[in-house]
Amino acid sequence: MVGGMSFHRRRDSFQYQIFHVLWFRKCEMKKPLVPPGAGNKEVTGREALLKLLRWHFGYAEFRGKQLEAIQTVMSGRDCFCLMPTGGGKSLCYQIPALAKTGIVLVVSPLIALMENQVAALKEKGIAAEYLSSTMTAQAKNKVHEDLATGKPSLRLLYVTPELLAMPGFLTKLTKISDKGLLNLIAIDEAHCISSWGHDFRPSYRKLSSLRDRLPNVPILALTATAAPKVQRDVMDSLNLRNPLVLQSSFNRPNIYYEVRFKDLLEHDTYTDLSNLLISYGDVCAIVYCLERTTCEELSIHLSKSGISSAAYHAGLNSKLRTSVLDDWISSKIQVVVATVAFGMGIDRKDVRVVCHINIPKSMEGFYQESGRAGRDQLPARSILYYGTEDCKKMKYILSNASSKGKKGGSSEDRLSEKSLSDFKLMVEYCEASGCRRKLILECFGEKVSPYLCRKSCDACKHPDMVAKYLGELAIFRGNQKYGLFSVCMSSSTKTVNSYSEFGNRDDEVSDSEDDISDSDDGDEVEKCLANSKVSSIMGLNQKLDILQQAEEKYYRKQDSGKQAGKADKNVISEALRESIKQRLRIALQETQLRLNLMLDLELSANYLENECYRKYGKAGKSFYYSQVGSTVRWLSSTEKASDVENRLSIGTPVNNTCPAESLAAPTDHKSTKTEFQTCGDAASPNNAAQKLPPIPSFSEYVNKKMTKSHQPRDDVSNCEGADVKKKARLT
Ligand SMILES: Nc1ncnc2c1ncn2[C@@H]1O[C@H](COP(=O)(O)OP(=O)(O)OP(=O)(O)O)[C@@H](O)[C@H]1O
Ligand SMILES: [Mg+2]
């Protein structure tokens, strides 16, 4: 699966970079706003604009449709600019700000994004400012005073959508506009206005009044979200007048796309990732996780493996988040392990790897996040770790967030349908054997030539290997007859009690109020609960209700005997155990062939899984995973058939503990064997006639304990009873 991509810069690119540096130094030394000969009057011709580009930004040429966009808005016409992530949309409004006396207003959804851009512009000596709730009153006043003059010295002013909607502020803008000094309104990340988009922000809706209030100012909408429905929504909502729609291909040719199947990895996912990152050397990377706890855990794991990393999520205070961001931007740390809170506006050019540890919920989200790789146009890589459990979990989250609504009416059905069909595309991306690049682009309505990819995704570069993995995945799931997607999607509701976070992915955005512009919290939470047109129809309380009920259900099932309100995210679910058994079965099968053994695969896998579970079940998922990983490694490397046979045969019983009881009290490896023998003498996998004793899930255990707490204790009969239950399940 590894695509042998080199991250070394090409020679010509290196020279190009030096050229940039020299240009930049030159600009830094002089710093006048206008290049020689340009004067301070309006410049619209190609040559003059090019001069500005070179003078201020040090770039040799305009990229893609930048020049067209710039000239369009400078002529007073609206423009809708659809460019890929990292395509250079910012320059489409930054150059006009330099080319004409007056001001360009930029609406941006995130404070981090504004800060970032304003700092970069100031560094270049360009008069740019932003207004946000995080600024001191003094700093805000300074900007307001400048605006109140009616002839601002600023060239670019970044604001939040909420501020723009305030009547006082609009009045100031109208004054400036009346003097012909408001040249352009740029709506960055314009897809946020669409409730069909993956980043819907209700506050963006307020921008629809701009056209009425400032009818003579051209509007430039910019986004990397290509879904046609979103595009139409953006144009309608902003009342764009005969806009020139500039759509570049969304292809990111420098990104190599790869999917790694968690269920089939030789090691556990964390180890696989750390090995991968180590193999790339000291590269800059972002790892996206669904849950905050995963961020923390994984970051610790990476650090222990010698990779400098830090977690970033909305649960951290803003100071910590800023320091992580700063450390990463300044290369003090190599990897940020983040939730989607680490999102829009992160503009580090040399991100070489973007990894998703869990499947994202939509192609739009995936495209945006993976698109943070290789913004310098040099080779980069997107790696998505795909696992059956993750898939079921996401399906659960998406269906559950709207399940209550379904009873309520058709709009909620649409919500469910939309998020599930969005997610289905993501599952297809992971499970299809065809070109991944093609699939991404087709999702965005692009027609793709069969020669486009040029082996820059794993499916095109290693088709046989991908086909083999998909075959193994089908075996792993014990289902070759039906489509993989249907397996994954149909069984999701059965695994409810193994899920610990509901819609946390969205929640990340809502919680990070410091990241979000001065939006009212209620609005943003609403956005977070459902990204759909219907989301704005449903009341916030209703949605909170739905999530709360889902959560309660989870707690009830998962942890009915423990204190309410706290889920143990470490609990190893039955579903997980089943999937691990499958994984061990595959490993055993290979060992069997390699060493010419005769094994009962089913029982042997059950035995080994039990070994792992007994040892580390109580310690939690990570330990359990690592124990499974080391067992798989041992199976694949052991050279003697007798070693395997020895490990799979059983010792002598020494006590009468029931397996269920072992969950309540820690056991060691020795006592594990004992328990097998005690409960029906079924431990030996080589004895095909014997069945393993059941290991109930934690909730089963707790429930059983509660109902039987008044009965006389009879370990052996309990075990037998459970064994019968298991047999019944097996038949
Ligand atoms: N003409 C150009 N030549 C070289 N580099 C450029 C050019 N235009 C922009 N860039 C650089 O490309 C990078 C990405 O630009 P920018 O941040 O504007 O992308 P974007 O389209 O806004 O992406 P996103 O959708 O992720 O916000 C920036 O570092 C920018 O300086
Ligand atoms: Mg941008």
Coordinates of N, CA, C and O in Angstrom, one line a residue, residues 211-322:
R211 N -26.2 42.6 0.0 CA -26.5 43.1 -1.4 C -27.4 44.3 -1.3 O -27.2 45.3 -2.0
D212 N -28.5 44.2 -0.4 CA -29.4 45.3 -0.3 C -28.8 46.6 0.3 O -29.0 47.7 -0.1
R213 N -28.0 46.3 1.3 CA -27.4 47.5 2.0 C -26.3 48.1 1.2 O -26.0 49.3 1.3
L214 N -25.5 47.3 0.5 CA -24.4 47.9 -0.2 C -24.5 47.4 -1.7 O -23.7 46.7 -2.2
P215 N -25.5 48.0 -2.4 CA -25.8 47.4 -3.7 C -24.7 47.7 -4.8 O -24.6 47.0 -5.8
N216 N -23.9 48.7 -4.5 CA -22.9 49.0 -5.6 C -21.5 48.3 -5.4 O -20.6 48.6 -6.1
V217 N -21.4 47.5 -4.3 CA -20.1 46.9 -4.1 C -20.1 45.5 -4.6 O -21.0 44.7 -4.3
P218 N -19.1 45.2 -5.5 CA -19.1 43.8 -6.0 C -18.8 42.8 -4.9 O -18.1 43.1 -3.9
I219 N -19.3 41.6 -5.1 CA -19.1 40.5 -4.1 C -18.3 39.4 -4.7 O -18.6 39.0 -5.8
L220 N -17.3 39.0 -4.0 CA -16.5 37.8 -4.4 C -16.7 36.7 -3.4 O -16.4 36.8 -2.2
A221 N -17.3 35.6 -3.9 CA -17.5 34.5 -3.0 C -16.5 33.4 -3.3 O -16.2 33.1 -4.5
L222 N -15.8 32.9 -2.3 CA -14.7 32.0 -2.5 C -14.9 30.7 -1.7 O -15.3 30.8 -0.5
T223 N -14.7 29.6 -2.3 CA -14.8 28.3 -1.6 C -14.1 27.2 -2.3 O -13.8 27.3 -3.5
A224 N -13.8 26.2 -1.5 CA -13.2 25.0 -2.1 C -14.2 23.9 -2.1 O -13.9 22.7 -2.3
T225 N -15.5 24.2 -1.8 CA -16.5 23.2 -1.7 C -17.2 23.2 -3.0 O -17.8 24.2 -3.4
A226 N -17.2 22.0 -3.7 CA -17.6 22.0 -5.1 C -19.0 21.4 -5.3 O -19.5 21.5 -6.4
A227 N -19.6 20.9 -4.2 CA -20.9 20.3 -4.4 C -21.9 21.2 -5.1 O -22.1 22.4 -4.6
P228 N -22.5 20.9 -6.3 CA -23.3 21.8 -7.0 C -24.5 22.4 -6.2 O -24.8 23.6 -6.4
K229 N -25.0 21.6 -5.3 CA -26.1 22.1 -4.5 C -25.7 23.2 -3.6 O -26.4 24.3 -3.4
V230 N -24.5 23.1 -3.1 CA -23.9 24.2 -2.2 C -23.6 25.4 -3.1 O -23.9 26.5 -2.7
Q231 N -23.1 25.2 -4.3 CA -22.8 26.3 -5.1 C -24.1 27.2 -5.4 O -24.1 28.4 -5.3
R232 N -25.1 26.5 -5.8 CA -26.4 27.2 -6.1 C -26.9 28.0 -4.8 O -27.3 29.1 -4.9
D233 N -26.8 27.3 -3.7 CA -27.2 27.9 -2.5 C -26.4 29.1 -2.1 O -27.0 30.2 -1.7
V234 N -25.1 29.1 -2.4 CA -24.3 30.2 -2.1 C -24.7 31.4 -3.0 O -24.9 32.5 -2.5
M235 N -24.8 31.1 -4.2 CA -25.2 32.2 -5.2 C -26.5 32.9 -4.9 O -26.7 34.1 -4.9
D236 N -27.5 32.0 -4.5 CA -28.8 32.5 -4.2 C -28.8 33.3 -2.9 O -29.3 34.4 -2.8
S237 N -28.2 32.7 -1.9 CA -28.2 33.4 -0.6 C -27.5 34.7 -0.6 O -27.9 35.6 0.1
L238 N -26.5 34.9 -1.4 CA -25.7 36.1 -1.4 C -26.3 37.1 -2.5 O -25.8 38.2 -2.6
N239 N -27.3 36.7 -3.1 CA -27.9 37.5 -4.2 C -26.9 38.0 -5.2 O -26.9 39.1 -5.6
L240 N -26.1 37.1 -5.6 CA -25.0 37.5 -6.6 C -25.7 37.8 -7.9 O -26.6 37.2 -8.3
R241 N -25.2 39.0 -8.5 CA -25.8 39.5 -9.7 C -24.9 39.0 -10.9 O -23.8 39.4 -11.0
N242 N -25.5 38.2 -11.7 CA -24.8 37.8 -12.9 C -23.3 37.5 -12.6 O -22.4 38.0 -13.3
P243 N -23.0 36.6 -11.7 CA -21.6 36.4 -11.3 C -20.9 35.6 -12.4 O -21.4 34.8 -13.1
L244 N -19.6 35.9 -12.5 CA -18.7 35.1 -13.3 C -18.3 33.9 -12.4 O -17.7 34.1 -11.3
V245 N -18.7 32.7 -12.8 CA -18.4 31.6 -12.0 C -17.1 31.0 -12.5 O -17.0 30.6 -13.7
L246 N -16.1 31.0 -11.7 CA -14.8 30.5 -12.1 C -14.5 29.2 -11.3 O -14.4 29.2 -10.1
Q247 N -14.6 28.1 -12.1 CA -14.4 26.9 -11.4 C -13.1 26.2 -11.9 O -13.0 25.8 -13.1
S248 N -12.2 26.0 -11.0 CA -11.0 25.2 -11.4 C -11.2 23.8 -11.0 O -12.1 23.4 -10.3
S249 N -10.4 22.9 -11.6 CA -10.5 21.5 -11.2 C -10.2 21.4 -9.7 O -9.3 22.1 -9.2
F250 N -10.9 20.5 -9.1 CA -10.6 20.3 -7.7 C -9.5 19.2 -7.5 O -9.2 18.9 -6.3
N251 N -9.0 18.8 -8.6 CA -7.9 17.8 -8.4 C -6.7 18.4 -7.7 O -6.3 19.5 -7.9
R252 N -6.2 17.6 -6.8 CA -4.9 18.0 -6.1 C -3.9 16.9 -6.6 O -3.7 15.9 -5.9
P253 N -3.3 17.2 -7.7 CA -2.4 16.2 -8.3 C -1.2 15.8 -7.4 O -0.6 14.7 -7.6
N254 N -0.8 16.7 -6.5 CA 0.4 16.4 -5.7 C 0.0 15.6 -4.5 O 0.9 15.2 -3.7
I255 N -1.2 15.3 -4.3 CA -1.6 14.5 -3.1 C -1.8 13.0 -3.6 O -2.6 12.7 -4.5
Y256 N -1.1 12.1 -2.9 CA -1.2 10.7 -3.1 C -2.3 10.2 -2.1 O -2.2 10.4 -0.9
Y257 N -3.3 9.5 -2.6 CA -4.4 9.1 -1.7 C -4.2 7.6 -1.4 O -4.0 6.8 -2.3
E258 N -4.4 7.3 -0.2 CA -4.2 5.9 0.2 C -5.2 5.5 1.4 O -5.5 6.4 2.2
V259 N -5.7 4.3 1.3 CA -6.6 3.8 2.4 C -5.9 2.6 3.1 O -5.4 1.8 2.4
R260 N -5.8 2.6 4.3 CA -5.2 1.5 5.1 C -6.4 0.9 5.9 O -7.1 1.6 6.6
F261 N -6.4 -0.5 5.8 CA -7.6 -1.2 6.4 C -7.2 -1.6 7.9 O -6.3 -2.5 8.1
K262 N -7.8 -0.9 8.8 CA -7.4 -1.2 10.2 C -7.6 -2.6 10.6 O -6.8 -3.2 11.3
D263 N -8.6 -3.3 10.0 CA -8.9 -4.6 10.4 C -7.8 -5.6 9.9 O -7.8 -6.7 10.4
L264 N -7.0 -5.2 9.0 CA -6.1 -6.1 8.4 C -4.6 -5.7 8.7 O -3.7 -6.4 8.3
L265 N -4.5 -4.7 9.5 CA -3.1 -4.3 9.8 C -2.3 -5.3 10.6 O -2.9 -6.0 11.4
E266 N -1.1 -5.4 10.3 CA -0.2 -6.3 11.1 C -0.1 -5.8 12.5 O -0.2 -6.6 13.5
H267 N 0.0 -4.5 12.7 CA 0.1 -4.0 14.0 C -1.2 -3.2 14.3 O -2.0 -3.1 13.5
D268 N -1.3 -2.7 15.6 CA -2.4 -1.9 15.8 C -2.3 -0.6 15.1 O -1.2 -0.2 14.6
T269 N -3.4 0.2 15.0 CA -3.4 1.4 14.1 C -2.3 2.4 14.6 O -1.6 3.0 13.8
Y270 N -2.2 2.6 15.9 CA -1.3 3.6 16.4 C 0.2 3.2 16.0 O 0.9 4.1 15.5
T271 N 0.5 1.9 16.2 CA 1.9 1.5 15.8 C 2.1 1.6 14.3 O 3.1 2.1 13.9
D272 N 1.1 1.3 13.6 CA 1.2 1.4 12.1 C 1.5 2.8 11.7 O 2.4 3.1 10.9
L273 N 0.7 3.7 12.3 CA 0.9 5.1 12.0 C 2.3 5.6 12.4 O 3.0 6.3 11.6
S274 N 2.7 5.3 13.6 CA 4.0 5.8 14.1 C 5.1 5.2 13.2 O 6.0 5.9 12.8
N275 N 5.0 3.9 12.8 CA 6.0 3.4 11.9 C 6.0 4.1 10.6 O 7.1 4.4 10.0
L276 N 4.8 4.4 10.1 CA 4.7 5.1 8.8 C 5.4 6.5 8.9 O 6.2 6.9 8.1
L277 N 5.0 7.2 10.0 CA 5.6 8.6 10.1 C 7.1 8.5 10.3 O 7.8 9.4 9.7
I278 N 7.6 7.6 11.0 CA 9.0 7.4 11.2 C 9.7 7.2 9.9 O 10.7 7.7 9.5
S279 N 9.0 6.3 9.1 CA 9.6 6.0 7.7 C 9.7 7.2 6.8 O 10.5 7.3 5.9
Y280 N 8.8 8.2 7.0 CA 8.9 9.4 6.2 C 9.9 10.4 6.7 O 10.2 11.4 6.0
G281 N 10.5 10.2 7.8 CA 11.5 11.1 8.4 C 10.8 12.3 9.1 O 9.6 12.2 9.4
D282 N 11.5 13.4 9.2 CA 11.0 14.5 10.0 C 10.0 15.4 9.2 O 10.3 16.5 8.9
V283 N 8.9 14.8 8.8 CA 7.9 15.6 8.0 C 6.8 16.1 8.9 O 6.5 15.6 10.0
C284 N 6.2 17.2 8.4 CA 5.1 17.9 9.1 C 3.8 17.1 8.7 O 3.6 16.9 7.6
A285 N 3.1 16.8 9.8 CA 1.8 16.1 9.5 C 0.7 16.5 10.4 O 0.9 17.1 11.5
I286 N -0.5 16.2 9.9 CA -1.7 16.4 10.7 C -2.4 15.1 10.8 O -2.6 14.4 9.8
V287 N -2.8 14.7 12.0 CA -3.6 13.4 12.1 C -5.0 13.8 12.7 O -5.1 14.4 13.7
Y288 N -6.0 13.5 11.9 CA -7.4 13.8 12.4 C -8.0 12.6 13.1 O -7.9 11.5 12.6
C289 N -8.6 12.8 14.2 CA -9.3 11.8 15.0 C -10.7 12.2 15.2 O -11.0 13.4 15.3
L290 N -11.5 11.2 15.4 CA -13.0 11.6 15.7 C -13.1 12.1 17.1 O -13.9 13.0 17.4
E291 N -12.4 11.5 18.1 CA -12.6 11.8 19.5 C -11.4 12.5 20.1 O -10.3 12.2 19.8
R292 N -11.7 13.3 21.1 CA -10.6 14.0 21.8 C -9.7 13.0 22.5 O -8.5 13.2 22.5
T293 N -10.3 12.0 23.1 CA -9.5 11.0 23.9 C -8.5 10.4 22.9 O -7.4 10.1 23.3
T294 N -8.9 10.1 21.7 CA -8.0 9.5 20.7 C -6.9 10.4 20.5 O -5.7 10.0 20.3
C295 N -7.2 11.7 20.3 CA -6.1 12.7 20.1 C -5.1 12.6 21.2 O -3.8 12.5 20.9
E296 N -5.5 12.6 22.4 CA -4.6 12.5 23.5 C -3.8 11.3 23.5 O -2.6 11.3 23.6
E297 N -4.5 10.1 23.4 CA -3.8 8.8 23.5 C -2.8 8.7 22.4 O -1.7 8.3 22.6
L298 N -3.2 9.1 21.2 CA -2.4 8.9 20.0 C -1.2 9.8 20.1 O 0.0 9.4 19.7
S299 N -1.4 11.0 20.6 CA -0.3 11.9 20.7 C 0.8 11.4 21.7 O 2.0 11.5 21.4
I300 N 0.3 10.8 22.8 CA 1.2 10.2 23.7 C 2.0 9.1 23.0 O 3.2 8.9 23.1
H301 N 1.2 8.3 22.3 CA 1.9 7.1 21.7 C 3.0 7.6 20.7 O 4.1 7.0 20.7
L302 N 2.6 8.6 19.9 CA 3.6 9.1 18.9 C 4.8 9.7 19.6 O 6.0 9.4 19.2
S303 N 4.6 10.4 20.7 CA 5.7 11.0 21.4 C 6.6 9.9 22.0 O 7.8 10.0 21.9
K304 N 6.0 8.8 22.5 CA 6.8 7.7 23.0 C 7.6 7.1 21.9 O 8.6 6.5 22.1
S305 N 7.0 7.1 20.7 CA 7.8 6.5 19.6 C 8.8 7.5 19.0 O 9.4 7.2 17.9
G306 N 9.0 8.6 19.6 CA 10.0 9.5 19.2 C 9.6 10.5 18.2 O 10.4 11.2 17.5
I307 N 8.3 10.6 18.0 CA 7.7 11.6 17.1 C 7.2 12.8 17.9 O 6.3 12.6 18.7
S308 N 7.7 14.0 17.6 CA 7.2 15.1 18.5 C 5.8 15.5 18.0 O 5.6 15.7 16.8
S309 N 4.9 15.4 19.0 CA 3.5 15.7 18.6 C 2.7 16.3 19.7 O 3.2 16.3 20.9
A310 N 1.6 16.8 19.4 CA 0.7 17.4 20.5 C -0.7 17.2 20.0 O -1.0 17.2 18.8
A311 N -1.6 17.1 21.0 CA -3.0 17.0 20.7 C -3.6 18.4 20.6 O -3.2 19.4 21.2
Y312 N -4.7 18.5 19.7 CA -5.4 19.8 19.6 C -6.8 19.5 19.4 O -7.2 18.8 18.5
H313 N -7.6 20.0 20.3 CA -9.1 19.8 20.2 C -9.8 20.9 21.0 O -9.2 21.6 21.8
A314 N -11.1 20.9 20.9 CA -11.9 22.0 21.5 C -11.9 21.9 23.0 O -12.3 22.8 23.7
G315 N -11.5 20.7 23.5 CA -11.5 20.6 25.0 C -10.4 21.3 25.7 O -10.4 21.5 26.9
L316 N -9.4 21.7 24.9 CA -8.3 22.4 25.5 C -8.6 23.9 25.5 O -9.3 24.4 24.7
N317 N -8.0 24.6 26.5 CA -8.3 26.0 26.6 C -7.6 26.7 25.4 O -6.6 26.2 24.8
S318 N -8.0 27.9 25.2 CA -7.5 28.6 23.9 C -6.0 28.9 24.0 O -5.3 28.9 23.0
K319 N -5.5 29.1 25.2 CA -4.1 29.4 25.4 C -3.3 28.1 24.9 O -2.3 28.3 24.2
L320 N -3.7 27.0 25.4 CA -3.0 25.8 25.0 C -3.1 25.5 23.5 O -2.2 25.1 22.9
R321 N -4.3 25.7 23.0 CA -4.5 25.5 21.6 C -3.6 26.4 20.8 O -2.9 26.0 19.8
T322 N -3.5 27.7 21.2 CA -2.7 28.6 20.4 C -1.2 28.2 20.5 O -0.5 28.2 19.6

